mmCIF file of C-alpha atoms and ligand atoms in Angstrom:
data_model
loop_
_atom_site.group_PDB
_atom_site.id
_atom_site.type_symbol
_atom_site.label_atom_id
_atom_site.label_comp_id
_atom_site.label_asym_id
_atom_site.label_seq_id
_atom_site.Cartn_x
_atom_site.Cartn_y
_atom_site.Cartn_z
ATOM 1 C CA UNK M 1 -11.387 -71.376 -35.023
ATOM 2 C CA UNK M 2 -9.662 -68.281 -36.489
ATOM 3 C CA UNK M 3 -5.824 -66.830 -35.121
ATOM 4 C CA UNK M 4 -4.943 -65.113 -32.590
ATOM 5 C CA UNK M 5 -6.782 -62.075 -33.138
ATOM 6 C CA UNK M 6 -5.448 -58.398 -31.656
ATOM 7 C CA UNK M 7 -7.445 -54.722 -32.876
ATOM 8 C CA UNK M 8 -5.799 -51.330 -33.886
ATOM 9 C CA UNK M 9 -7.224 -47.875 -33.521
ATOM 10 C CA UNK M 10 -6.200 -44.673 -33.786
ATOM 11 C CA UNK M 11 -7.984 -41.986 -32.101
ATOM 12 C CA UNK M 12 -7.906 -38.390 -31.499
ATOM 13 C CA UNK M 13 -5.974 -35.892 -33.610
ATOM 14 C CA UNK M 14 -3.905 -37.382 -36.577
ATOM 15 C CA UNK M 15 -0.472 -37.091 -37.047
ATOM 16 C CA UNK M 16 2.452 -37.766 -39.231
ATOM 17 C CA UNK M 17 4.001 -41.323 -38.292
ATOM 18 C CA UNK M 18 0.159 -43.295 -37.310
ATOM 19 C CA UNK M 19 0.629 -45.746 -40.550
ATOM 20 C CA UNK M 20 4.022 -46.355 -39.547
ATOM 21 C CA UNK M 21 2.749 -47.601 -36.150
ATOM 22 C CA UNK M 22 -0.022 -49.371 -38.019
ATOM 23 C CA UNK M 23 1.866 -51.040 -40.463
ATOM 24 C CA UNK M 24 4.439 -52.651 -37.509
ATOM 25 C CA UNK M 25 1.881 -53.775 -35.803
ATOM 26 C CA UNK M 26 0.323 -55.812 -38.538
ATOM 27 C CA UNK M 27 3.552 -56.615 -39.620
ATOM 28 C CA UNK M 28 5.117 -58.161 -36.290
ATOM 29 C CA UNK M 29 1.703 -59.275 -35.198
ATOM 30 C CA UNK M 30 1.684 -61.301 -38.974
ATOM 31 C CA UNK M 31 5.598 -62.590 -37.711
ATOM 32 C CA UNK M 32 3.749 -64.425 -34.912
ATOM 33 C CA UNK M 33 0.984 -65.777 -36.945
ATOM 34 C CA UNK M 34 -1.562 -63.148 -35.498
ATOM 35 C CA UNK M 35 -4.743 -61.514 -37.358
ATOM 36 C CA UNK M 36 -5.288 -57.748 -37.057
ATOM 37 C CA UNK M 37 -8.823 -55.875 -37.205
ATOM 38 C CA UNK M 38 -8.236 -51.993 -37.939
ATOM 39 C CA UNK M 39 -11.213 -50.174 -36.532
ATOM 40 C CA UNK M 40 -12.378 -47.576 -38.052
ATOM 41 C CA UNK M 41 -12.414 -44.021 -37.241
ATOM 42 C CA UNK M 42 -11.112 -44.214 -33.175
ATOM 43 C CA UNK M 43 -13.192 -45.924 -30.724
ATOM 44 C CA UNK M 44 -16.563 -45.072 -32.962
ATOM 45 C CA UNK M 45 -15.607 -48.204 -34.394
ATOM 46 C CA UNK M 46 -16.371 -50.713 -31.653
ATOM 47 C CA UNK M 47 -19.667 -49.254 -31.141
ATOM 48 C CA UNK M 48 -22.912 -49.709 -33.230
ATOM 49 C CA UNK M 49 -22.483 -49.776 -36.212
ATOM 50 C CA UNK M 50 -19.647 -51.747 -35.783
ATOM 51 C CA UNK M 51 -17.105 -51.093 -38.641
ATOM 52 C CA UNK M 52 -13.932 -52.199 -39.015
ATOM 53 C CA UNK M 53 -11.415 -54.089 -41.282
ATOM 54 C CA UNK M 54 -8.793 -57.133 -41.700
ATOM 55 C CA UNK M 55 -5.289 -55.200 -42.129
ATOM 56 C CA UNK M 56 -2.915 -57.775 -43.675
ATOM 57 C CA UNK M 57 0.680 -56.994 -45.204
ATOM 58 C CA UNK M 58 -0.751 -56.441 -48.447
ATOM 59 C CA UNK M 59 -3.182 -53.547 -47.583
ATOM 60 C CA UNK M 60 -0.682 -52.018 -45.638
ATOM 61 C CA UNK M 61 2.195 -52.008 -47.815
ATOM 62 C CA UNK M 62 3.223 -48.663 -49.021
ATOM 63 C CA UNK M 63 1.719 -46.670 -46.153
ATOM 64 C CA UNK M 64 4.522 -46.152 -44.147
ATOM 65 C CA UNK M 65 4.657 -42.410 -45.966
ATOM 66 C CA UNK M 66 1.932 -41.603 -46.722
ATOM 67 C CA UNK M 67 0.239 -38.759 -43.127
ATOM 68 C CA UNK M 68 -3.323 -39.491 -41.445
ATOM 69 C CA UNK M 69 -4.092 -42.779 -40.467
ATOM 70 C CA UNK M 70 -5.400 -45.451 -42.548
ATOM 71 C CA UNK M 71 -8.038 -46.334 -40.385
ATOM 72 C CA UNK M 72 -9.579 -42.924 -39.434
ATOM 73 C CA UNK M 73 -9.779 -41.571 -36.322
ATOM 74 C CA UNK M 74 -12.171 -38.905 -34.471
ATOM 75 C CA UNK M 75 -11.998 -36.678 -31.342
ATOM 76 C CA UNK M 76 -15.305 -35.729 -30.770
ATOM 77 C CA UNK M 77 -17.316 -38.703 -31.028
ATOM 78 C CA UNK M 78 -19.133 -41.017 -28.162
ATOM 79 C CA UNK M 79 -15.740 -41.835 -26.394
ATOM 80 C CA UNK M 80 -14.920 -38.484 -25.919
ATOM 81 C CA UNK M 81 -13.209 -39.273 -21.743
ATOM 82 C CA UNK M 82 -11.650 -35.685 -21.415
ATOM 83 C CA UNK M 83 -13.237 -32.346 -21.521
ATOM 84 C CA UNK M 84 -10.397 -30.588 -20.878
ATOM 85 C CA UNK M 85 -6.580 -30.296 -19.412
ATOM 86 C CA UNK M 86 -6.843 -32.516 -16.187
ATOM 87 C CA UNK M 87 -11.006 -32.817 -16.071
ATOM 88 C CA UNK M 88 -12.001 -36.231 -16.374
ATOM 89 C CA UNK M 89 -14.992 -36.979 -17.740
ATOM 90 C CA UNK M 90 -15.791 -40.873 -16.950
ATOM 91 C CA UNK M 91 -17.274 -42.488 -20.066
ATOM 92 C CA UNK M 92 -21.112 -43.761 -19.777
ATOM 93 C CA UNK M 93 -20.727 -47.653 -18.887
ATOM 94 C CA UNK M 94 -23.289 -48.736 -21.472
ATOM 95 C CA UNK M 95 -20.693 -47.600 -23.948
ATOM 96 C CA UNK M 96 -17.835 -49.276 -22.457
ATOM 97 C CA UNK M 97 -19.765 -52.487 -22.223
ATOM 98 C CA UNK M 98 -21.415 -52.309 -25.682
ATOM 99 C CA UNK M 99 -17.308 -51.637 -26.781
ATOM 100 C CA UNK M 100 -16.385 -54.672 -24.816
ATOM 101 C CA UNK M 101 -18.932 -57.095 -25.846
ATOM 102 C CA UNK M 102 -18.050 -56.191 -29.580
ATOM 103 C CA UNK M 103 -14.078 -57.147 -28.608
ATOM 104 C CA UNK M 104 -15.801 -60.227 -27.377
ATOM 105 C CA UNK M 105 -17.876 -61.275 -30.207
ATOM 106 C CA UNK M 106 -15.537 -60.672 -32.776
ATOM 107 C CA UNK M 107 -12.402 -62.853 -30.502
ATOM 108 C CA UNK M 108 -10.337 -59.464 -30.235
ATOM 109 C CA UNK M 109 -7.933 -60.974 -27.468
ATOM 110 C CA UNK M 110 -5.824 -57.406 -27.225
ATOM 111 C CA UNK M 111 -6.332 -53.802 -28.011
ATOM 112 C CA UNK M 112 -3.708 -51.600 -29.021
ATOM 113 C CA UNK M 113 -5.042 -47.944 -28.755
ATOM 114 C CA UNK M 114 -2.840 -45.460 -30.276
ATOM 115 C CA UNK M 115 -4.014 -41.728 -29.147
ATOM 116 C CA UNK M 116 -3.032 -39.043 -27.325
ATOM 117 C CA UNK M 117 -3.934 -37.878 -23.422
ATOM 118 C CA UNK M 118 -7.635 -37.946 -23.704
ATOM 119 C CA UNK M 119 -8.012 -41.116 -26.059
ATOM 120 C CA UNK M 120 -5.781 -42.769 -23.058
ATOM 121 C CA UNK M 121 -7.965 -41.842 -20.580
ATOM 122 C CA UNK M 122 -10.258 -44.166 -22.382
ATOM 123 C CA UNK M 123 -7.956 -47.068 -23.138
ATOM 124 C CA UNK M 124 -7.132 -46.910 -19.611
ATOM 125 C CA UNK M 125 -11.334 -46.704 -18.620
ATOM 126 C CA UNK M 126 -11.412 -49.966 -20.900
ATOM 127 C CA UNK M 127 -8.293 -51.683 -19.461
ATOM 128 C CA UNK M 128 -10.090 -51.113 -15.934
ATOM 129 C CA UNK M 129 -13.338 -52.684 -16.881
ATOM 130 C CA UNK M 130 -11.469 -56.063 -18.004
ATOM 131 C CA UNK M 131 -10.169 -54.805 -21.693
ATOM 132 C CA UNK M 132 -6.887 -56.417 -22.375
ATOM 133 C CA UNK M 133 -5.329 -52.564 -23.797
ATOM 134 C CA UNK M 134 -2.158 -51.959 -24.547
ATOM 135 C CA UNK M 135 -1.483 -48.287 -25.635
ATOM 136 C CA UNK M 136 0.545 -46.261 -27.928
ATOM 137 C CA UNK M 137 1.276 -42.181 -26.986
ATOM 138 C CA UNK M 138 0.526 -39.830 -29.779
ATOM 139 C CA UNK M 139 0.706 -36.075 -30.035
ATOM 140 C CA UNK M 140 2.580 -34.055 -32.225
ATOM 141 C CA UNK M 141 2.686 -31.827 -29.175
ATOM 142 C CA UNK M 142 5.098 -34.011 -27.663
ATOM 143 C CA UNK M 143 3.522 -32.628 -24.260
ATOM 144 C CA UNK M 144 3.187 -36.486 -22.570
ATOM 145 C CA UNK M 145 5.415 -36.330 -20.072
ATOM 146 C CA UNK M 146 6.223 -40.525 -19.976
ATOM 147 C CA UNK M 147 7.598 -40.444 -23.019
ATOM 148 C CA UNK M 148 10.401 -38.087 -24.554
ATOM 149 C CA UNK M 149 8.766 -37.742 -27.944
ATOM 150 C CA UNK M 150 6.066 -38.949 -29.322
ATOM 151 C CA UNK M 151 6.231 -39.304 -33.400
ATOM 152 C CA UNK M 152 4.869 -36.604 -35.550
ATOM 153 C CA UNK M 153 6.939 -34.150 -33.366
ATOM 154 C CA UNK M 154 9.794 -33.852 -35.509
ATOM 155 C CA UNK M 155 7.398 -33.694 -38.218
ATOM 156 C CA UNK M 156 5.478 -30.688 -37.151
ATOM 157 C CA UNK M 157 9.009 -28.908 -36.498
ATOM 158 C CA UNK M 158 10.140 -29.877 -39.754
ATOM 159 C CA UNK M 159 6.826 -28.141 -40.956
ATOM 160 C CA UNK M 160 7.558 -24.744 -39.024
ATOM 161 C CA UNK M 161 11.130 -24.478 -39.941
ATOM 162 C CA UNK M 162 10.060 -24.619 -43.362
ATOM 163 C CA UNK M 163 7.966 -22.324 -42.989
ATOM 164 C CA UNK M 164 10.313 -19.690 -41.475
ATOM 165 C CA UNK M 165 12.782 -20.506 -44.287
ATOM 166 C CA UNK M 166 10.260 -19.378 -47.033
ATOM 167 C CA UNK M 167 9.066 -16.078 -44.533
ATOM 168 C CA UNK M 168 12.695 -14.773 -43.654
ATOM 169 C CA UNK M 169 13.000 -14.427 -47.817
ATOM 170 C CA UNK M 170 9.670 -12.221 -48.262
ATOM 171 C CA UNK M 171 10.024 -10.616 -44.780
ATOM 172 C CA UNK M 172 13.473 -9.437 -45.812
ATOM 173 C CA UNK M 173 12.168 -8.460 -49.025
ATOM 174 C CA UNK M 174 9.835 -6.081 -47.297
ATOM 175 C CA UNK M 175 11.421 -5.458 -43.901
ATOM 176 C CA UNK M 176 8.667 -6.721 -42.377
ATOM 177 C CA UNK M 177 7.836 -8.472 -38.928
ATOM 178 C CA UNK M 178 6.381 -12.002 -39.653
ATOM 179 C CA UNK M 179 4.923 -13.636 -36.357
ATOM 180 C CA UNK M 180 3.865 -17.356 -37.044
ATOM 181 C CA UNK M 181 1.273 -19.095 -35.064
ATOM 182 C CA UNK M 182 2.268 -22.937 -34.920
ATOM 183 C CA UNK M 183 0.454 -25.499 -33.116
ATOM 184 C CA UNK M 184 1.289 -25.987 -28.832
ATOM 185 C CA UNK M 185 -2.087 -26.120 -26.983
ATOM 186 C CA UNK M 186 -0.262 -26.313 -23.218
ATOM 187 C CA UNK M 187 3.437 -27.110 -23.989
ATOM 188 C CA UNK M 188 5.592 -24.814 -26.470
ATOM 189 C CA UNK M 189 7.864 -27.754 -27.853
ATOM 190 C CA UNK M 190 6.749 -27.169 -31.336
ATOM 191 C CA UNK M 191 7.639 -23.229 -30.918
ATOM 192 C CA UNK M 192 10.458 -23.980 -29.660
ATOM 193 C CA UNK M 193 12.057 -26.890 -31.457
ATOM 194 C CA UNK M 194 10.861 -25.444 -35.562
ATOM 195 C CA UNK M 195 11.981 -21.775 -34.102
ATOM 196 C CA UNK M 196 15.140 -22.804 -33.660
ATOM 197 C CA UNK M 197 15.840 -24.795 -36.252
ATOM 198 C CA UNK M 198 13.935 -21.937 -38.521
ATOM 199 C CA UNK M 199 15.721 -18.971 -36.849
ATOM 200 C CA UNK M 200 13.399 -17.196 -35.407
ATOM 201 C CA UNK M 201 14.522 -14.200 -33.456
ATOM 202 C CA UNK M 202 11.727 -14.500 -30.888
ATOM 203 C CA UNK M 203 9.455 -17.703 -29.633
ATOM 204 C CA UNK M 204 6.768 -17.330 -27.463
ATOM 205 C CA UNK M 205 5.422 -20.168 -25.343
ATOM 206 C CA UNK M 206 2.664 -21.172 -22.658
ATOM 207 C CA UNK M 207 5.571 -22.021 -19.992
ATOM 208 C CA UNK M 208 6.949 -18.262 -20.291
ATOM 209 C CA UNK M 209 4.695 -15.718 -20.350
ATOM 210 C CA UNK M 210 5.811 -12.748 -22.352
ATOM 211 C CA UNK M 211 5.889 -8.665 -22.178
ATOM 212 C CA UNK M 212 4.257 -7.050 -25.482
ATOM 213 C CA UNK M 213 6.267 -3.836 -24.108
ATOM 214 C CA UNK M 214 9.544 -5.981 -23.598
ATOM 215 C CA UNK M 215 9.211 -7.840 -27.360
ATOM 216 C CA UNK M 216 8.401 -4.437 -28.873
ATOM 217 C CA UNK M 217 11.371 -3.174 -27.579
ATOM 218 C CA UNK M 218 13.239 -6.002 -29.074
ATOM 219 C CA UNK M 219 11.787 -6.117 -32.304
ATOM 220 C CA UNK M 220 12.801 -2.311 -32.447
ATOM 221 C CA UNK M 221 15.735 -2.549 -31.763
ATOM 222 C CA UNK M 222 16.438 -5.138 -34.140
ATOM 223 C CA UNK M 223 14.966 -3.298 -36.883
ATOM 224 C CA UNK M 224 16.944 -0.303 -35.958
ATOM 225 C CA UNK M 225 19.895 -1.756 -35.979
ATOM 226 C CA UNK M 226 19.614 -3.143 -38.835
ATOM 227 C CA UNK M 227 18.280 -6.316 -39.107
ATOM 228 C CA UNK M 228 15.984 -6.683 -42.637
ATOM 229 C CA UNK M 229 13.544 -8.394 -40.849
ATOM 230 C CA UNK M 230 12.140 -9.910 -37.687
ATOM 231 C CA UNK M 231 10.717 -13.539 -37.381
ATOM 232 C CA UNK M 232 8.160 -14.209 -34.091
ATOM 233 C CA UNK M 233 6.623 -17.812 -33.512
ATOM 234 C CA UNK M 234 4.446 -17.862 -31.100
ATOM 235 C CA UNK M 235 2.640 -21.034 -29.497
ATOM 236 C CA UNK M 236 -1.193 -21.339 -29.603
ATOM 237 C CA UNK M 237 -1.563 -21.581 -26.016
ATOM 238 C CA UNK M 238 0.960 -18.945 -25.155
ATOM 239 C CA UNK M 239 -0.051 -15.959 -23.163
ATOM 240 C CA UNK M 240 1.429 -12.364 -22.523
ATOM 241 C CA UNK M 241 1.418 -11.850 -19.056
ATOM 242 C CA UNK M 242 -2.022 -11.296 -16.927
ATOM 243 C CA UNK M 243 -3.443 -12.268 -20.458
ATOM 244 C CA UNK M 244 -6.203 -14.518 -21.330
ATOM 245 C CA UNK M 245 -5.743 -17.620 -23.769
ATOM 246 C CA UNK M 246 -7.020 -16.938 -26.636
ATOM 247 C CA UNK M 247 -9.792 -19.311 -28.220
ATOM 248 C CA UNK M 248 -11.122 -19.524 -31.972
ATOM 249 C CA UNK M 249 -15.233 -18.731 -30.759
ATOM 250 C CA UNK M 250 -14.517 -17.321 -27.596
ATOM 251 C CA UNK M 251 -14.905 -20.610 -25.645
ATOM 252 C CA UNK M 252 -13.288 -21.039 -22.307
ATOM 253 C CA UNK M 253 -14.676 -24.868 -21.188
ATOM 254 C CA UNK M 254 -13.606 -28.255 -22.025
ATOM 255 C CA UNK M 255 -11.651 -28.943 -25.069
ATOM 256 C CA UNK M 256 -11.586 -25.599 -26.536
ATOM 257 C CA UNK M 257 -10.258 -24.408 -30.069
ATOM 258 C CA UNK M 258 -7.173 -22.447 -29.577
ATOM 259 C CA UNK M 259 -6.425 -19.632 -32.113
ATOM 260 C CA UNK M 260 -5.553 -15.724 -32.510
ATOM 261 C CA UNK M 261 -3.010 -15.181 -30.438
ATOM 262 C CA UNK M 262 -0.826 -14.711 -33.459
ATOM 263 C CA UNK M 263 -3.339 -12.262 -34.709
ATOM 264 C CA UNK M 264 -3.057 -10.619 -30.984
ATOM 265 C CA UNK M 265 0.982 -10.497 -31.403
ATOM 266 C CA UNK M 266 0.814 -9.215 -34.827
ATOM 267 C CA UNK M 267 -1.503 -6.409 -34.139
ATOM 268 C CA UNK M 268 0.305 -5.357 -30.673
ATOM 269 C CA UNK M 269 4.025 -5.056 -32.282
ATOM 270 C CA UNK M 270 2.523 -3.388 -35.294
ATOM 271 C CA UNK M 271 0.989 -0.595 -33.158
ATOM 272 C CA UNK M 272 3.944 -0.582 -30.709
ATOM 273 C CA UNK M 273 6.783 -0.428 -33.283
ATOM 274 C CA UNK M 274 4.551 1.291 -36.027
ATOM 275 C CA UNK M 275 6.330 -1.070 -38.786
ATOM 276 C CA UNK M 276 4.648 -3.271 -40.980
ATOM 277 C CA UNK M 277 3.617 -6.412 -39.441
ATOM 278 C CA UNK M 278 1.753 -9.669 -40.933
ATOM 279 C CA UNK M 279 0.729 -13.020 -39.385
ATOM 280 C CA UNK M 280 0.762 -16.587 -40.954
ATOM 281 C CA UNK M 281 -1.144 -19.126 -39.294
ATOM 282 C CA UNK M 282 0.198 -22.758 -39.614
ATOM 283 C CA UNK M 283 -2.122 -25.012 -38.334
ATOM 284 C CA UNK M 284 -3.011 -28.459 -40.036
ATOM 285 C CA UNK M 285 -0.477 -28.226 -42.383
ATOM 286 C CA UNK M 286 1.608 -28.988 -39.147
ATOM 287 C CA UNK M 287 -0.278 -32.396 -39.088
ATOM 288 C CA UNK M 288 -0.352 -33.539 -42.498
ATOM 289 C CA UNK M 289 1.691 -34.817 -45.053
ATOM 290 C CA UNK M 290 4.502 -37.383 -44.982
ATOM 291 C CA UNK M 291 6.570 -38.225 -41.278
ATOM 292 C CA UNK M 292 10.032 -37.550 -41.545
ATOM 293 C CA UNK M 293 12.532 -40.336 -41.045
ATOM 294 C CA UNK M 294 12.866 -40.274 -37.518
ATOM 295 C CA UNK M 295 8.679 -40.364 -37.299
ATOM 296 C CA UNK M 296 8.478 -43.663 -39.568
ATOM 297 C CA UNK M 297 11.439 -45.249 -37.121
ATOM 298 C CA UNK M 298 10.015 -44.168 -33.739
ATOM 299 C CA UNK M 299 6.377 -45.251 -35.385
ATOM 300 C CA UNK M 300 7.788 -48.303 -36.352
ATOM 301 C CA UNK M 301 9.532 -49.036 -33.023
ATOM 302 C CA UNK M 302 6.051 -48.283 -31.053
ATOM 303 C CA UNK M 303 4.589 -50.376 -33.406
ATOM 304 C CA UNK M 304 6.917 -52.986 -32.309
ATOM 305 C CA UNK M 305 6.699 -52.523 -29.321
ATOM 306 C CA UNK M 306 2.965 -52.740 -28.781
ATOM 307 C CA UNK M 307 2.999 -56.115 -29.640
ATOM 308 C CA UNK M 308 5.464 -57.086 -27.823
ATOM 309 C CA UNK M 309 3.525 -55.720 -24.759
ATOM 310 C CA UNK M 310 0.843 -58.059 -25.903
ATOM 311 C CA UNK M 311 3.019 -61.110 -25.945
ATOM 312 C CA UNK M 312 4.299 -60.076 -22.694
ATOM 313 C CA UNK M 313 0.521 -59.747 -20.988
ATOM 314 C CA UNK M 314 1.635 -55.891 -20.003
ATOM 315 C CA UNK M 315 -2.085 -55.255 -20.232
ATOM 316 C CA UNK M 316 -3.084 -51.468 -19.093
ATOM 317 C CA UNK M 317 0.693 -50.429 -20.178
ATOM 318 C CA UNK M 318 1.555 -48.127 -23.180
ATOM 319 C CA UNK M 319 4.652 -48.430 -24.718
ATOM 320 C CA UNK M 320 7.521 -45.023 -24.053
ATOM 321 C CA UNK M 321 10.523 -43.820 -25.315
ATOM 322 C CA UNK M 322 12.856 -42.975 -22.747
ATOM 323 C CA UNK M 323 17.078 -43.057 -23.188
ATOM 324 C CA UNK M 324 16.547 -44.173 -26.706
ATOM 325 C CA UNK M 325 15.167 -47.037 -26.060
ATOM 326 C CA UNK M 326 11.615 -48.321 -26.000
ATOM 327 C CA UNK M 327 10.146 -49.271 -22.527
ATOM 328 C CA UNK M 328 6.306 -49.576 -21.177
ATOM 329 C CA UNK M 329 5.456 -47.435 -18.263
ATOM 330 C CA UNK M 330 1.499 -48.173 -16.761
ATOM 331 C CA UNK M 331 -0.777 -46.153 -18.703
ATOM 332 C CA UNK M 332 -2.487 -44.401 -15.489
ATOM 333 C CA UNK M 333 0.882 -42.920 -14.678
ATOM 334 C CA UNK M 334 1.171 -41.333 -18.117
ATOM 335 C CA UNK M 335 -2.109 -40.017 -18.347
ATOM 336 C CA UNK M 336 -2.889 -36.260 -17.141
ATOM 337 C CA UNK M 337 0.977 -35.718 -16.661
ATOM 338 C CA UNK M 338 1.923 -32.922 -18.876
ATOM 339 C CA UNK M 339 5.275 -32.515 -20.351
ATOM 340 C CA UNK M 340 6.016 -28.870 -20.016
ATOM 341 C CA UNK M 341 9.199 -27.081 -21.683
ATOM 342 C CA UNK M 342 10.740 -26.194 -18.379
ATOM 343 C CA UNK M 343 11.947 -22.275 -18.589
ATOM 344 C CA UNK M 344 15.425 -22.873 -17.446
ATOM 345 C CA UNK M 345 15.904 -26.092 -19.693
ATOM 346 C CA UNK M 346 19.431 -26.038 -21.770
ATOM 347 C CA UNK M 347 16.822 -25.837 -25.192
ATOM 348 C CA UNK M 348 15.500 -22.329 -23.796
ATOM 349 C CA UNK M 349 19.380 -21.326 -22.717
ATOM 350 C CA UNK M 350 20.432 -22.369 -26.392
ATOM 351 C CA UNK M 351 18.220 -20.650 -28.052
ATOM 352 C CA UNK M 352 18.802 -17.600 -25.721
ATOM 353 C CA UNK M 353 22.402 -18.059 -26.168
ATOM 354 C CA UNK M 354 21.494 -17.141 -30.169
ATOM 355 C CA UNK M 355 19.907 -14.184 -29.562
ATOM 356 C CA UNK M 356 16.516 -15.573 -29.680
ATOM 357 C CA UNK M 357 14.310 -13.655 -27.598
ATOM 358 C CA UNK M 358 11.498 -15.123 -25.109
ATOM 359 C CA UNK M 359 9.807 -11.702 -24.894
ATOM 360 C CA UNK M 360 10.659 -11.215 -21.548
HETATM 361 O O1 F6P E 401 -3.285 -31.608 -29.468
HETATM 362 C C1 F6P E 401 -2.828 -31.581 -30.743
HETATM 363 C C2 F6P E 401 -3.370 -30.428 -31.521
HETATM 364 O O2 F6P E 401 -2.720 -30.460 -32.747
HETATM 365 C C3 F6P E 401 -3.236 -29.061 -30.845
HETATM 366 O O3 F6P E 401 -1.986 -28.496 -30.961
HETATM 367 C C4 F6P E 401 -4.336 -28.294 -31.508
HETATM 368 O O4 F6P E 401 -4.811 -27.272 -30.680
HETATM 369 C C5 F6P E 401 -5.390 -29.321 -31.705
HETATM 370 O O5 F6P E 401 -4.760 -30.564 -31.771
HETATM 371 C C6 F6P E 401 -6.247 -29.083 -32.926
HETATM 372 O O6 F6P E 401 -7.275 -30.010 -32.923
HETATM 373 P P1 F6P E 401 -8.409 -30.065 -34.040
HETATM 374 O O7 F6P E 401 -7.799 -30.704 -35.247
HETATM 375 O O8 F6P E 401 -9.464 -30.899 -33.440
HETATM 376 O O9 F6P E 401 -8.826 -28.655 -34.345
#
């Protein structure tokens, strides 16, 4: 008869802060005399062929830096439960059941799923057909609204305020507009967070829709007045008004690549203002790379956490961070519920208050 046996995935898009969450799991699930299987690559794992493997202290020692996640992960495969903000796609039940019987075979007594919206969606499909899930919220988006961050966040801002620290220097150089395209599918957190910390002089986000006539005029009279150069970051998913979204091949269904709109921004100012104008587009290295401090702690705490909701039977729950403190909240009430920067929040009035224009 072997331990008390739980599983770890991770599934969906990586982000900084997964092998902290990882590596406190196995390491509080170890406290309690509990074996871990790590399955590999998301929920592909559970299904045929079945791959996973036993994470112990030693093979997860020294992880707790390092980005990605030590056991893989995927967004597109079999499980895939979302096709889209708020369509839900119900997965085939000869895949849940095939997942479920290999929980069964191998004595996996509780699941702790770590993924974002869609790859909850499933943990909460599995929890309904009898799966004893417990989940962990993950997007560097930070857009789930029952939680107040998510880990990999700070990360990815850290990321873009780099990279407006190493732009303002060649942008000033040249006098140059720099616009910087940064990851923010439906919720402009990143923008906004890495734009302020990077000084940006304009940030331009899904929940605002902005005026190309109204940021040209700003830009220009920036310039005019003086100013050596002018910093925009813009949000993937953010749109100028009575625009479209603008999508990597043109798709406009289901889970679509999001891309170009700093392309679009670039182009429009350059025309508008007539000065030179370049783009920089961010994307993974947003995602990779080492968590800052306050990802490996918040990691670390879910990680916690997640077991504890296991000893505590708090099946179907995920674990949140809400007043600095770690609580569960039921993982059907956290799915689907997007955390949106609201337009009049004190964040948007700060960064106002700096000058920082909304393009609007
Ligand atoms: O949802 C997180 C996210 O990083 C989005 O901001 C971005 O649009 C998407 O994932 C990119 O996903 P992929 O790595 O599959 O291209």
């Amino acid at each position: 008869m072997h331990r008390f046996r739980i599983g770890v995935l991770t599934s969906g898009g990586d982000c900084p802060g997964l092998n902290a969450v990882i590596r406190a799991t196995v390491a509080s699930a170890h406290n309690l005399g509990w074996e871990v299987l790590g399955f590999i690559d998301g929920y592909e794992g559970l299904l045929s062929p079945i791959n996973y493997k036993v994470l112990t202290l030693e093979n997860t020692q020294g992880i707790m830096s390092i980005g990605g996640t030590i056991i893989g992960t995927t967004n597109r495969g079999r499980f895939v439960a979302k096709s889209g903000m708020g369509e839900k796609a119900m997965i085939p039940q000869s895949i849940i059941d095939e997942a479920k019987k290999t929980l069964e075979d191998l004595g996996v007594r509780a699941l702790v799923c770590i993924g974002g919206d869609g790859s909850l969606t499933t943990a909460d499909q599995l929890f309904e057909n009898g799966v004893p899930v417990v989940g962990v919220p993950k997007t560097i988006d930070n857009d789930l609204s029952a939680t107040a961050m998510t880990f990999g966040f700070d990360s990815a801002v850290q990321c873009v305020a780099d990279a407006l620290d190493r732009l303002h220097t060649t942008a000033a150089s040249h006098k140059r507009v720099m616009v910087l395209e940064v990851m923010g599918r439906h919720a402009g957190w990143i923008a906004l967070y890495g734009g302020v910390a990077g000084s940006a002089d304009a940030i331009l986000i899904p929940e605002i829709p902005f005026s190309y006539e109204k940021l040209a005029t700003f830009v220009d009279k920036r310039m005019s007045g003086g100013a050596s150069a002018t910093l925009i970051v813009v949000a993937e998913g953010a749109t100028p008004r009575g625009g479209e979204i603008q999508t990597i091949d043109g798709a406009t269904k289901g889970e679509v690549r999001l891309g170009g709109i700093g392309a679009q921004v670039a182009h429009e100012i350059g025309e508008r203002t007539k000065r030179e104008t370049r783009v920089v587009v961010l994307g993974h290295l947003q995602r990779g790379g080492a968590p800052t401090t306050q990802d490996r702690n918040l990691g670390t705490r879910f990680g916690v956490g997640a077991v504890q909701l296991i000893q505590d039977k708090k099946f179907g729950h995920m674990v949140s961070y809400l007043n600095y403190q770690i609580g569960a909240v039921t993982i059907k009430e956290a799915v689907g519920q997007i955390k949106h920067v609201p337009p009049d929040s004190q964040m948007v009035k700060t960064a106002q208050a700096v000058g920082i224009s909304f393009g609007t």
